[in-house]
Amino acid sequence: MAEQDRFYITTAIDYPNSRPHIGTAFEKIGADVQARFRRMEGASVHFLMGNDENTNKVTLRARELGLEPKAYVDDMARQFQEVWAALEISNDDFIQTSEPRHHEGCKKFIQAVYDAGDIYPGVYAGHYCTGCESFKTEKEVAEAGGKCPNHPNTPLSWVEEENYYFRLSAFRDRLLAYYAANPDFIQPESRRNEIVSLVEGELKDVAISRKGFTWGIPVPFDETQTIYVWFDALLNYATAAGYGGDEERFARLWPADVHVIGKDITRFHCALWPAMLMSAGVALPRKVFGHGFVYRKNEESGEVAKIGKSMGNVVEPMELIEKFSAEAFRYYFISQCPFGGDGEFSFERFADAYNSGLANNLGNLYSRILTMCLKYFEGDLGSTEGIDLTIWRRGLDVSALTGELREQVGAFDYSGAMQRIWLEVVDAANRYIQETEPFKLAKTDLEATRVVLANVADWMRLTAILIKPFLPRTAETFYRAFDFESAQPWDEVSYGTAATPFSGTSLHVTAPIVNGKPVPLFPKVETR
RNA sequence: GCCGGGGUAGCUCAGUUGGUCAGAGCGGCGGUCUCAUAAUCCGCAGGUCUGGGGUUCGAGUCCCCACCCCGGUACCA
């Protein structure tokens, strides 16, 4: 396979301490859109997600529930994947870091770094909480007022322990050179600036192992230690691709084209991770995209806050999926929350966006078009011969538009792309119908009506293709509303050829019809 | 403290190198149509572009000062 045809994309792996909330889902959807888009562009996409299980919190939580750690993480992994499946996330693989393939790869990797001379024994000192059985960061302790945030009644102790350090400081110049040579490595720009100035400052070596744990990955050159979470967590991208187990697969997939992560962990991905790879002699990923966060806006107080268990403002994806739909969920976060920046969620905003964007525009348009086709032509528009299917576009240059949308989507500007599709394409169809008035034409000139409806049918084809990466279900429903597949299979559509009108010889309504009417795609909801 | 990003219509935000840049969407108000999910379409927003000073023929758009908000400031996936 040609190098430019493959595309390996990953998301951050999640702590299975609690079920995923809408913020976690935001990241997966953002990565999923990219994966779906690249597939449409003809790339052989490999899309990885997973859970980060080698943390001490897992053992504590499992103990609370009376479970073995492995049984606990397996059950959580199942729950996470249920949510991802419900959201139509199209990942090809899901790694649990408790899996043997990950353990083996990690051991091989850390040994390689050790052999390269970048690991040395040292002493780690910090605030230790016996409740958590782990060290607390200065920041955590400071924010909790000198206590452990999870165990405020358990006094912290200052503990020093012997463990292993990674010589991160030695990679400063090489990292800066890499950033300079690859200006797009860190996206968006603001994140890049942060990292560059951070690394330009001072890089300290980091402790990469802990003593006295049984859950986790043993350090191969010192079995009394386990590999510390980040070092191990970052490696999932490589081990899932076959590092240390399936070298043929690894050679085929690596390096990753983009790591999609939260802005809070860009440092690990942009400094520590590349340094680790340099040390082990493994190629570096091509890009790291640090997306923004979704904040929760309280309907009553209007206050905006970070989403978290301790805030008591967690919203689970399933709640919205059941109340609306998975497509509605995707629509909201993709169109209303700029991926590179932060977004805001409230039930009110969600419902407003749903009603205006999906029910009143896209969904209603679907209904009115199909109804007219059924009413005036019994669903059979007949031959398309001699009909210009681009009349509806008028001033709209679809080729130019799709070209620009490709740029936007490829650069993760989803909300911008969605806005353009709605403003320039969806609105154009409503206006076209309004101006040509096929519902009046049908009384006097059936042939003219047929031309108009064939045009809006082709609008439906185009729209289906444009929204395919974002709203895969709706897109397919649109495409299958008419027999567009007679000209081009759904699996083969792309932005590159979307501007070319339907090339089939006839058009028929093939959408599901109940009681003589099309099924409403997005039933309107009451807001207050 | 230091570094970085911001403060534009009720809300969410666009506004390239200074001169139709005072805009879009949503909400609201008025009107139209009837194919449609009381949807669509058309018209209406007169906001000191946070405040003050400066550069300029001319500044949300550049400079300075002030106030406010948000990130980062390393062992927080």
PDB file of C-alpha atoms in Angstrom, chain A residues 68-349:
ATOM      1  CA  GLU A  68     -10.660  -8.597  40.686  1.00  0.00           C
ATOM      2  CA  PRO A  69      -9.023  -5.677  38.871  1.00  0.00           C
ATOM      3  CA  LYS A  70      -9.130  -7.456  35.534  1.00  0.00           C
ATOM      4  CA  ALA A  71     -12.812  -8.290  35.876  1.00  0.00           C
ATOM      5  CA  TYR A  72     -13.499  -4.673  36.744  1.00  0.00           C
ATOM      6  CA  VAL A  73     -11.607  -3.159  33.809  1.00  0.00           C
ATOM      7  CA  ASP A  74     -13.104  -5.649  31.395  1.00  0.00           C
ATOM      8  CA  ASP A  75     -16.588  -4.703  32.469  1.00  0.00           C
ATOM      9  CA  MET A  76     -15.785  -1.004  32.167  1.00  0.00           C
ATOM     10  CA  ALA A  77     -14.279  -1.546  28.740  1.00  0.00           C
ATOM     11  CA  ARG A  78     -17.504  -3.210  27.703  1.00  0.00           C
ATOM     12  CA  GLN A  79     -19.526  -0.261  29.010  1.00  0.00           C
ATOM     13  CA  PHE A  80     -17.336   2.269  27.237  1.00  0.00           C
ATOM     14  CA  GLN A  81     -17.597   0.428  23.975  1.00  0.00           C
ATOM     15  CA  GLU A  82     -21.358   0.266  24.275  1.00  0.00           C
ATOM     16  CA  VAL A  83     -21.450   4.026  24.367  1.00  0.00           C
ATOM     17  CA  TRP A  84     -19.029   4.356  21.482  1.00  0.00           C
ATOM     18  CA  ALA A  85     -21.047   1.943  19.412  1.00  0.00           C
ATOM     19  CA  ALA A  86     -24.226   3.856  20.153  1.00  0.00           C
ATOM     20  CA  LEU A  87     -22.531   7.012  18.873  1.00  0.00           C
ATOM     21  CA  GLU A  88     -21.491   5.276  15.653  1.00  0.00           C
ATOM     22  CA  ILE A  89     -17.821   5.640  16.448  1.00  0.00           C
ATOM     23  CA  SER A  90     -16.049   3.737  13.706  1.00  0.00           C
ATOM     24  CA  ASN A  91     -12.901   2.655  15.506  1.00  0.00           C
ATOM     25  CA  ASP A  92     -11.111  -0.383  14.098  1.00  0.00           C
ATOM     26  CA  ASP A  93      -9.456  -1.398  17.327  1.00  0.00           C
ATOM     27  CA  PHE A  94      -9.917  -0.904  21.049  1.00  0.00           C
ATOM     28  CA  ILE A  95      -6.973  -1.538  23.294  1.00  0.00           C
ATOM     29  CA  GLN A  96      -7.074  -2.216  26.993  1.00  0.00           C
ATOM     30  CA  THR A  97      -3.704  -1.617  28.542  1.00  0.00           C
ATOM     31  CA  SER A  98      -4.158  -4.687  30.707  1.00  0.00           C
ATOM     32  CA  GLU A  99      -3.941  -6.836  27.584  1.00  0.00           C
ATOM     33  CA  PRO A 100      -0.888  -9.047  27.016  1.00  0.00           C
ATOM     34  CA  ARG A 101      -0.107  -7.358  23.689  1.00  0.00           C
ATOM     35  CA  HIS A 102       0.330  -4.074  25.525  1.00  0.00           C
ATOM     36  CA  HIS A 103       2.384  -5.567  28.350  1.00  0.00           C
ATOM     37  CA  GLU A 104       4.780  -7.247  25.963  1.00  0.00           C
ATOM     38  CA  GLY A 105       5.219  -4.151  23.848  1.00  0.00           C
ATOM     39  CA  CYS A 106       5.849  -1.974  26.883  1.00  0.00           C
ATOM     40  CA  LYS A 107       8.515  -4.256  28.229  1.00  0.00           C
ATOM     41  CA  LYS A 108      10.288  -4.320  24.924  1.00  0.00           C
ATOM     42  CA  PHE A 109      10.063  -0.558  24.624  1.00  0.00           C
ATOM     43  CA  ILE A 110      11.310   0.324  28.086  1.00  0.00           C
ATOM     44  CA  GLN A 111      14.137  -2.129  27.638  1.00  0.00           C
ATOM     45  CA  ALA A 112      15.098  -0.379  24.414  1.00  0.00           C
ATOM     46  CA  VAL A 113      15.154   2.973  26.181  1.00  0.00           C
ATOM     47  CA  TYR A 114      17.156   1.433  29.008  1.00  0.00           C
ATOM     48  CA  ASP A 115      19.639  -0.029  26.567  1.00  0.00           C
ATOM     49  CA  ALA A 116      19.958   3.357  24.929  1.00  0.00           C
ATOM     50  CA  GLY A 117      21.158   4.693  28.263  1.00  0.00           C
ATOM     51  CA  ASP A 118      18.256   7.049  28.849  1.00  0.00           C
ATOM     52  CA  ILE A 119      16.988   5.459  32.047  1.00  0.00           C
ATOM     53  CA  TYR A 120      18.761   5.727  35.377  1.00  0.00           C
ATOM     54  CA  PRO A 121      17.857   4.982  38.999  1.00  0.00           C
ATOM     55  CA  GLY A 122      16.883   7.930  41.142  1.00  0.00           C
ATOM     56  CA  VAL A 123      14.785   9.006  44.072  1.00  0.00           C
ATOM     57  CA  TYR A 124      11.275  10.312  43.805  1.00  0.00           C
ATOM     58  CA  ALA A 125       9.872  12.339  46.653  1.00  0.00           C
ATOM     59  CA  GLY A 126       6.391  13.668  47.068  1.00  0.00           C
ATOM     60  CA  HIS A 127       3.133  13.848  48.974  1.00  0.00           C
ATOM     61  CA  TYR A 128       1.866  10.348  49.463  1.00  0.00           C
ATOM     62  CA  CYS A 129      -1.696   9.451  50.352  1.00  0.00           C
ATOM     63  CA  THR A 130      -2.160   6.099  52.023  1.00  0.00           C
ATOM     64  CA  GLY A 131      -5.849   6.169  51.067  1.00  0.00           C
ATOM     65  CA  CYS A 132      -5.059   6.411  47.373  1.00  0.00           C
ATOM     66  CA  GLU A 133      -1.845   4.438  47.760  1.00  0.00           C
ATOM     67  CA  SER A 134      -0.257   6.935  45.425  1.00  0.00           C
ATOM     68  CA  PHE A 135       1.619  10.209  45.189  1.00  0.00           C
ATOM     69  CA  LYS A 136      -0.254  13.475  44.800  1.00  0.00           C
ATOM     70  CA  THR A 137       1.003  16.345  42.701  1.00  0.00           C
ATOM     71  CA  GLU A 138       1.832  19.708  44.220  1.00  0.00           C
ATOM     72  CA  LYS A 139      -1.047  21.189  42.310  1.00  0.00           C
ATOM     73  CA  GLU A 140      -3.550  18.594  43.478  1.00  0.00           C
ATOM     74  CA  VAL A 141      -2.505  19.090  47.064  1.00  0.00           C
ATOM     75  CA  ALA A 142      -2.526  22.856  46.801  1.00  0.00           C
ATOM     76  CA  GLU A 143      -5.986  22.942  45.268  1.00  0.00           C
ATOM     77  CA  ALA A 144      -7.333  20.678  47.977  1.00  0.00           C
ATOM     78  CA  GLY A 145      -5.914  22.905  50.684  1.00  0.00           C
ATOM     79  CA  GLY A 146      -2.948  20.799  51.658  1.00  0.00           C
ATOM     80  CA  LYS A 147      -4.877  17.563  51.691  1.00  0.00           C
ATOM     81  CA  CYS A 148      -5.580  14.697  49.388  1.00  0.00           C
ATOM     82  CA  PRO A 149      -8.534  15.640  47.195  1.00  0.00           C
ATOM     83  CA  ASN A 150     -10.012  12.163  47.566  1.00  0.00           C
ATOM     84  CA  HIS A 151      -9.199  11.560  51.221  1.00  0.00           C
ATOM     85  CA  PRO A 152      -9.361  14.894  53.032  1.00  0.00           C
ATOM     86  CA  ASN A 153      -9.326  13.176  56.409  1.00  0.00           C
ATOM     87  CA  THR A 154      -6.252  11.102  55.742  1.00  0.00           C
ATOM     88  CA  PRO A 155      -3.056  13.039  56.407  1.00  0.00           C
ATOM     89  CA  LEU A 156      -0.502  13.108  53.598  1.00  0.00           C
ATOM     90  CA  SER A 157       2.997  11.938  54.257  1.00  0.00           C
ATOM     91  CA  TRP A 158       6.224  12.958  52.575  1.00  0.00           C
ATOM     92  CA  VAL A 159       7.655   9.820  51.073  1.00  0.00           C
ATOM     93  CA  GLU A 160      10.841   9.185  49.176  1.00  0.00           C
ATOM     94  CA  GLU A 161      11.195   6.113  47.056  1.00  0.00           C
ATOM     95  CA  GLU A 162      13.759   4.717  44.700  1.00  0.00           C
ATOM     96  CA  ASN A 163      12.636   4.328  41.144  1.00  0.00           C
ATOM     97  CA  TYR A 164      13.702   4.923  37.563  1.00  0.00           C
ATOM     98  CA  TYR A 165      13.970   8.164  35.696  1.00  0.00           C
ATOM     99  CA  PHE A 166      13.777   8.887  32.009  1.00  0.00           C
ATOM    100  CA  ARG A 167      16.379  11.328  30.771  1.00  0.00           C
ATOM    101  CA  LEU A 168      13.873  13.698  29.171  1.00  0.00           C
ATOM    102  CA  SER A 169      16.176  16.669  29.685  1.00  0.00           C
ATOM    103  CA  ALA A 170      18.598  15.246  27.141  1.00  0.00           C
ATOM    104  CA  PHE A 171      16.041  15.586  24.353  1.00  0.00           C
ATOM    105  CA  ARG A 172      15.356  19.287  24.604  1.00  0.00           C
ATOM    106  CA  ASP A 173      17.294  20.353  21.523  1.00  0.00           C
ATOM    107  CA  ARG A 174      16.090  17.452  19.437  1.00  0.00           C
ATOM    108  CA  LEU A 175      12.497  18.202  20.344  1.00  0.00           C
ATOM    109  CA  LEU A 176      12.853  21.869  19.451  1.00  0.00           C
ATOM    110  CA  ALA A 177      14.458  20.898  16.170  1.00  0.00           C
ATOM    111  CA  TYR A 178      11.556  18.573  15.456  1.00  0.00           C
ATOM    112  CA  TYR A 179       8.985  21.281  16.186  1.00  0.00           C
ATOM    113  CA  ALA A 180      10.855  23.660  13.914  1.00  0.00           C
ATOM    114  CA  ALA A 181      11.100  21.133  11.107  1.00  0.00           C
ATOM    115  CA  ASN A 182       7.445  20.121  11.480  1.00  0.00           C
ATOM    116  CA  PRO A 183       5.421  23.281  12.064  1.00  0.00           C
ATOM    117  CA  ASP A 184       2.153  21.340  11.920  1.00  0.00           C
ATOM    118  CA  PHE A 185       3.178  18.734  14.442  1.00  0.00           C
ATOM    119  CA  ILE A 186       1.208  20.376  17.228  1.00  0.00           C
ATOM    120  CA  GLN A 187      -2.267  21.700  16.481  1.00  0.00           C
ATOM    121  CA  PRO A 188      -3.956  24.038  17.010  1.00  0.00           C
ATOM    122  CA  GLU A 189      -1.435  26.849  16.905  1.00  0.00           C
ATOM    123  CA  SER A 190      -2.115  27.965  20.476  1.00  0.00           C
ATOM    124  CA  ARG A 191      -1.165  24.548  21.807  1.00  0.00           C
ATOM    125  CA  ARG A 192       1.993  24.572  19.772  1.00  0.00           C
ATOM    126  CA  ASN A 193       3.066  27.872  21.261  1.00  0.00           C
ATOM    127  CA  GLU A 194       2.531  26.565  24.753  1.00  0.00           C
ATOM    128  CA  ILE A 195       4.618  23.486  24.188  1.00  0.00           C
ATOM    129  CA  VAL A 196       7.426  25.266  22.407  1.00  0.00           C
ATOM    130  CA  SER A 197       7.812  27.780  25.196  1.00  0.00           C
ATOM    131  CA  LEU A 198       7.601  25.027  27.763  1.00  0.00           C
ATOM    132  CA  VAL A 199      10.368  23.013  26.155  1.00  0.00           C
ATOM    133  CA  GLU A 200      12.436  26.122  25.499  1.00  0.00           C
ATOM    134  CA  GLY A 201      12.337  26.696  29.218  1.00  0.00           C
ATOM    135  CA  GLU A 202      13.586  23.660  31.013  1.00  0.00           C
ATOM    136  CA  LEU A 203      12.879  19.987  30.663  1.00  0.00           C
ATOM    137  CA  LYS A 204      13.261  17.897  33.764  1.00  0.00           C
ATOM    138  CA  ASP A 205      13.778  14.186  33.862  1.00  0.00           C
ATOM    139  CA  VAL A 206      10.714  12.233  34.858  1.00  0.00           C
ATOM    140  CA  ALA A 207      10.156   9.274  37.108  1.00  0.00           C
ATOM    141  CA  ILE A 208       8.735   6.445  35.063  1.00  0.00           C
ATOM    142  CA  SER A 209       8.304   3.656  37.548  1.00  0.00           C
ATOM    143  CA  ARG A 210       6.738   3.011  40.933  1.00  0.00           C
ATOM    144  CA  LYS A 211       7.522   0.557  43.640  1.00  0.00           C
ATOM    145  CA  GLY A 212       5.342  -1.981  45.319  1.00  0.00           C
ATOM    146  CA  PHE A 213       2.438  -2.532  42.961  1.00  0.00           C
ATOM    147  CA  THR A 214       1.240  -5.826  41.617  1.00  0.00           C
ATOM    148  CA  TRP A 215      -1.271  -4.397  39.150  1.00  0.00           C
ATOM    149  CA  GLY A 216       0.529  -2.909  36.194  1.00  0.00           C
ATOM    150  CA  ILE A 217       3.473  -3.752  34.014  1.00  0.00           C
ATOM    151  CA  PRO A 218       6.675  -4.950  35.693  1.00  0.00           C
ATOM    152  CA  VAL A 219       9.883  -3.203  34.718  1.00  0.00           C
ATOM    153  CA  PRO A 220      11.843  -5.914  32.865  1.00  0.00           C
ATOM    154  CA  PHE A 221      15.202  -4.969  34.359  1.00  0.00           C
ATOM    155  CA  ASP A 222      13.819  -4.622  37.885  1.00  0.00           C
ATOM    156  CA  GLU A 223      10.809  -6.755  38.738  1.00  0.00           C
ATOM    157  CA  THR A 224      10.213  -4.904  42.003  1.00  0.00           C
ATOM    158  CA  GLN A 225       8.972  -1.895  40.022  1.00  0.00           C
ATOM    159  CA  THR A 226       6.067  -1.298  37.703  1.00  0.00           C
ATOM    160  CA  ILE A 227       5.984   1.125  34.804  1.00  0.00           C
ATOM    161  CA  TYR A 228       4.322   4.386  35.741  1.00  0.00           C
ATOM    162  CA  VAL A 229       1.058   5.282  34.039  1.00  0.00           C
ATOM    163  CA  TRP A 230       2.067   7.778  31.386  1.00  0.00           C
ATOM    164  CA  PHE A 231       5.022   5.967  30.129  1.00  0.00           C
ATOM    165  CA  ASP A 232       2.817   2.945  29.745  1.00  0.00           C
ATOM    166  CA  ALA A 233      -0.273   4.803  28.584  1.00  0.00           C
ATOM    167  CA  LEU A 234       1.439   6.630  25.746  1.00  0.00           C
ATOM    168  CA  LEU A 235       2.780   3.353  24.482  1.00  0.00           C
ATOM    169  CA  ASN A 236      -0.694   2.065  23.693  1.00  0.00           C
ATOM    170  CA  TYR A 237      -0.496   3.763  20.311  1.00  0.00           C
ATOM    171  CA  ALA A 238       2.480   1.649  19.402  1.00  0.00           C
ATOM    172  CA  THR A 239       1.608  -1.620  21.102  1.00  0.00           C
ATOM    173  CA  ALA A 240      -1.878  -1.631  19.604  1.00  0.00           C
ATOM    174  CA  ALA A 241      -0.266  -1.216  16.203  1.00  0.00           C
ATOM    175  CA  GLY A 242       1.863  -4.280  16.802  1.00  0.00           C
ATOM    176  CA  TYR A 243       5.012  -2.962  18.451  1.00  0.00           C
ATOM    177  CA  GLY A 244       6.734  -5.759  20.292  1.00  0.00           C
ATOM    178  CA  GLY A 245       4.375  -8.418  19.027  1.00  0.00           C
ATOM    179  CA  ASP A 246       3.522  -8.116  15.371  1.00  0.00           C
ATOM    180  CA  GLU A 247       6.324  -6.283  13.630  1.00  0.00           C
ATOM    181  CA  GLU A 248       4.807  -6.681  10.193  1.00  0.00           C
ATOM    182  CA  ARG A 249       1.653  -4.952  11.365  1.00  0.00           C
ATOM    183  CA  PHE A 250       3.660  -2.277  13.118  1.00  0.00           C
ATOM    184  CA  ALA A 251       5.685  -1.538  10.020  1.00  0.00           C
ATOM    185  CA  ARG A 252       2.469  -1.185   8.077  1.00  0.00           C
ATOM    186  CA  LEU A 253       0.641   1.112  10.514  1.00  0.00           C
ATOM    187  CA  TRP A 254       3.343   3.176  12.160  1.00  0.00           C
ATOM    188  CA  PRO A 255       3.870   6.102  12.500  1.00  0.00           C
ATOM    189  CA  ALA A 256       0.528   7.451  13.611  1.00  0.00           C
ATOM    190  CA  ASP A 257      -0.765  10.249  11.415  1.00  0.00           C
ATOM    191  CA  VAL A 258      -2.517  12.013  14.248  1.00  0.00           C
ATOM    192  CA  HIS A 259      -3.108  11.620  17.951  1.00  0.00           C
ATOM    193  CA  VAL A 260      -6.381  13.284  18.899  1.00  0.00           C
ATOM    194  CA  ILE A 261      -6.188  14.251  22.549  1.00  0.00           C
ATOM    195  CA  GLY A 262      -7.485  16.719  25.112  1.00  0.00           C
ATOM    196  CA  LYS A 263      -5.648  19.976  25.516  1.00  0.00           C
ATOM    197  CA  ASP A 264      -4.734  19.050  29.079  1.00  0.00           C
ATOM    198  CA  ILE A 265      -2.398  16.288  28.018  1.00  0.00           C
ATOM    199  CA  THR A 266      -0.648  17.891  25.079  1.00  0.00           C
ATOM    200  CA  ARG A 267       2.586  18.069  26.988  1.00  0.00           C
ATOM    201  CA  PHE A 268       2.862  14.334  27.367  1.00  0.00           C
ATOM    202  CA  HIS A 269       2.138  13.814  23.720  1.00  0.00           C
ATOM    203  CA  CYS A 270       4.288  16.599  22.365  1.00  0.00           C
ATOM    204  CA  ALA A 271       7.330  16.408  24.598  1.00  0.00           C
ATOM    205  CA  LEU A 272       7.557  13.193  26.584  1.00  0.00           C
ATOM    206  CA  TRP A 273       6.186  10.886  23.915  1.00  0.00           C
ATOM    207  CA  PRO A 274       8.411  12.066  21.059  1.00  0.00           C
ATOM    208  CA  ALA A 275      11.424  11.892  23.364  1.00  0.00           C
ATOM    209  CA  MET A 276      10.551   8.331  24.329  1.00  0.00           C
ATOM    210  CA  LEU A 277      10.305   7.376  20.687  1.00  0.00           C
ATOM    211  CA  MET A 278      13.564   9.094  19.810  1.00  0.00           C
ATOM    212  CA  SER A 279      15.303   7.170  22.546  1.00  0.00           C
ATOM    213  CA  ALA A 280      13.897   3.838  21.428  1.00  0.00           C
ATOM    214  CA  GLY A 281      14.650   4.585  17.802  1.00  0.00           C
ATOM    215  CA  VAL A 282      11.054   4.576  16.673  1.00  0.00           C
ATOM    216  CA  ALA A 283       9.555   7.060  14.191  1.00  0.00           C
ATOM    217  CA  LEU A 284       7.574   9.971  15.594  1.00  0.00           C
ATOM    218  CA  PRO A 285       3.852  10.589  15.024  1.00  0.00           C
ATOM    219  CA  ARG A 286       3.068  13.170  12.384  1.00  0.00           C
ATOM    220  CA  LYS A 287       0.616  15.273  14.297  1.00  0.00           C
ATOM    221  CA  VAL A 288      -0.926  15.831  17.698  1.00  0.00           C
ATOM    222  CA  PHE A 289      -4.245  17.618  17.832  1.00  0.00           C
ATOM    223  CA  GLY A 290      -5.254  18.989  21.227  1.00  0.00           C
ATOM    224  CA  HIS A 291      -8.979  19.608  21.181  1.00  0.00           C
ATOM    225  CA  GLY A 292     -10.854  21.875  23.559  1.00  0.00           C
ATOM    226  CA  PHE A 293     -13.192  20.961  26.381  1.00  0.00           C
ATOM    227  CA  VAL A 294     -16.935  20.905  26.688  1.00  0.00           C
ATOM    228  CA  TYR A 295     -18.167  22.932  29.606  1.00  0.00           C
ATOM    229  CA  ARG A 296     -21.515  22.570  31.249  1.00  0.00           C
ATOM    230  CA  LYS A 297     -23.745  25.593  31.354  1.00  0.00           C
ATOM    231  CA  ASN A 298     -26.202  25.453  34.199  1.00  0.00           C
ATOM    232  CA  GLU A 299     -29.702  26.261  32.935  1.00  0.00           C
ATOM    233  CA  GLU A 300     -30.806  28.045  36.096  1.00  0.00           C
ATOM    234  CA  SER A 301     -27.739  29.955  37.198  1.00  0.00           C
ATOM    235  CA  GLY A 302     -26.184  30.404  33.783  1.00  0.00           C
ATOM    236  CA  GLU A 303     -22.856  29.443  35.269  1.00  0.00           C
ATOM    237  CA  VAL A 304     -20.369  27.615  33.134  1.00  0.00           C
ATOM    238  CA  ALA A 305     -18.276  24.910  34.732  1.00  0.00           C
ATOM    239  CA  LYS A 306     -15.944  22.094  33.904  1.00  0.00           C
ATOM    240  CA  ILE A 307     -17.669  18.744  33.744  1.00  0.00           C
ATOM    241  CA  GLY A 308     -16.786  16.372  36.515  1.00  0.00           C
ATOM    242  CA  LYS A 309     -18.064  13.944  39.069  1.00  0.00           C
ATOM    243  CA  SER A 310     -17.083  16.239  41.895  1.00  0.00           C
ATOM    244  CA  MET A 311     -18.996  19.067  40.242  1.00  0.00           C
ATOM    245  CA  GLY A 312     -22.086  16.903  40.141  1.00  0.00           C
ATOM    246  CA  ASN A 313     -22.823  18.058  36.621  1.00  0.00           C
ATOM    247  CA  VAL A 314     -22.016  14.970  34.621  1.00  0.00           C
ATOM    248  CA  VAL A 315     -24.209  14.320  31.613  1.00  0.00           C
ATOM    249  CA  GLU A 316     -23.953  10.879  30.090  1.00  0.00           C
ATOM    250  CA  PRO A 317     -24.184  10.467  26.329  1.00  0.00           C
ATOM    251  CA  MET A 318     -26.897   7.827  26.667  1.00  0.00           C
ATOM    252  CA  GLU A 319     -29.205  10.320  28.298  1.00  0.00           C
ATOM    253  CA  LEU A 320     -29.137  12.515  25.202  1.00  0.00           C
ATOM    254  CA  ILE A 321     -29.103   9.637  22.763  1.00  0.00           C
ATOM    255  CA  GLU A 322     -32.290   8.262  24.271  1.00  0.00           C
ATOM    256  CA  LYS A 323     -34.003  11.628  24.441  1.00  0.00           C
ATOM    257  CA  PHE A 324     -32.953  12.691  20.950  1.00  0.00           C
ATOM    258  CA  SER A 325     -30.751  10.405  18.889  1.00  0.00           C
ATOM    259  CA  ALA A 326     -27.122   9.567  18.313  1.00  0.00           C
ATOM    260  CA  GLU A 327     -27.209  11.714  15.189  1.00  0.00           C
ATOM    261  CA  ALA A 328     -28.533  14.645  17.175  1.00  0.00           C
ATOM    262  CA  PHE A 329     -25.757  14.134  19.684  1.00  0.00           C
ATOM    263  CA  ARG A 330     -23.122  14.181  16.978  1.00  0.00           C
ATOM    264  CA  TYR A 331     -24.729  17.176  15.319  1.00  0.00           C
ATOM    265  CA  TYR A 332     -24.664  19.276  18.439  1.00  0.00           C
ATOM    266  CA  PHE A 333     -21.075  18.709  19.411  1.00  0.00           C
ATOM    267  CA  ILE A 334     -19.729  18.875  15.900  1.00  0.00           C
ATOM    268  CA  SER A 335     -21.588  21.974  14.812  1.00  0.00           C
ATOM    269  CA  GLN A 336     -21.796  23.946  18.057  1.00  0.00           C
ATOM    270  CA  CYS A 337     -18.425  23.252  19.652  1.00  0.00           C
ATOM    271  CA  PRO A 338     -15.338  24.245  17.647  1.00  0.00           C
ATOM    272  CA  PHE A 339     -13.050  21.236  17.914  1.00  0.00           C
ATOM    273  CA  GLY A 340      -9.880  23.184  18.489  1.00  0.00           C
ATOM    274  CA  GLY A 341     -11.514  25.476  21.022  1.00  0.00           C
ATOM    275  CA  ASP A 342     -13.901  24.994  23.884  1.00  0.00           C
ATOM    276  CA  GLY A 343     -17.600  24.322  23.692  1.00  0.00           C
ATOM    277  CA  GLU A 344     -20.570  24.729  25.927  1.00  0.00           C
ATOM    278  CA  PHE A 345     -23.392  22.363  26.684  1.00  0.00           C
ATOM    279  CA  SER A 346     -26.818  22.905  28.155  1.00  0.00           C
ATOM    280  CA  PHE A 347     -30.023  21.029  27.497  1.00  0.00           C
ATOM    281  CA  GLU A 348     -31.576  24.236  26.299  1.00  0.00           C
ATOM    282  CA  ARG A 349     -28.889  24.931  23.733  1.00  0.00           C
TER     283      ARG A 349
END
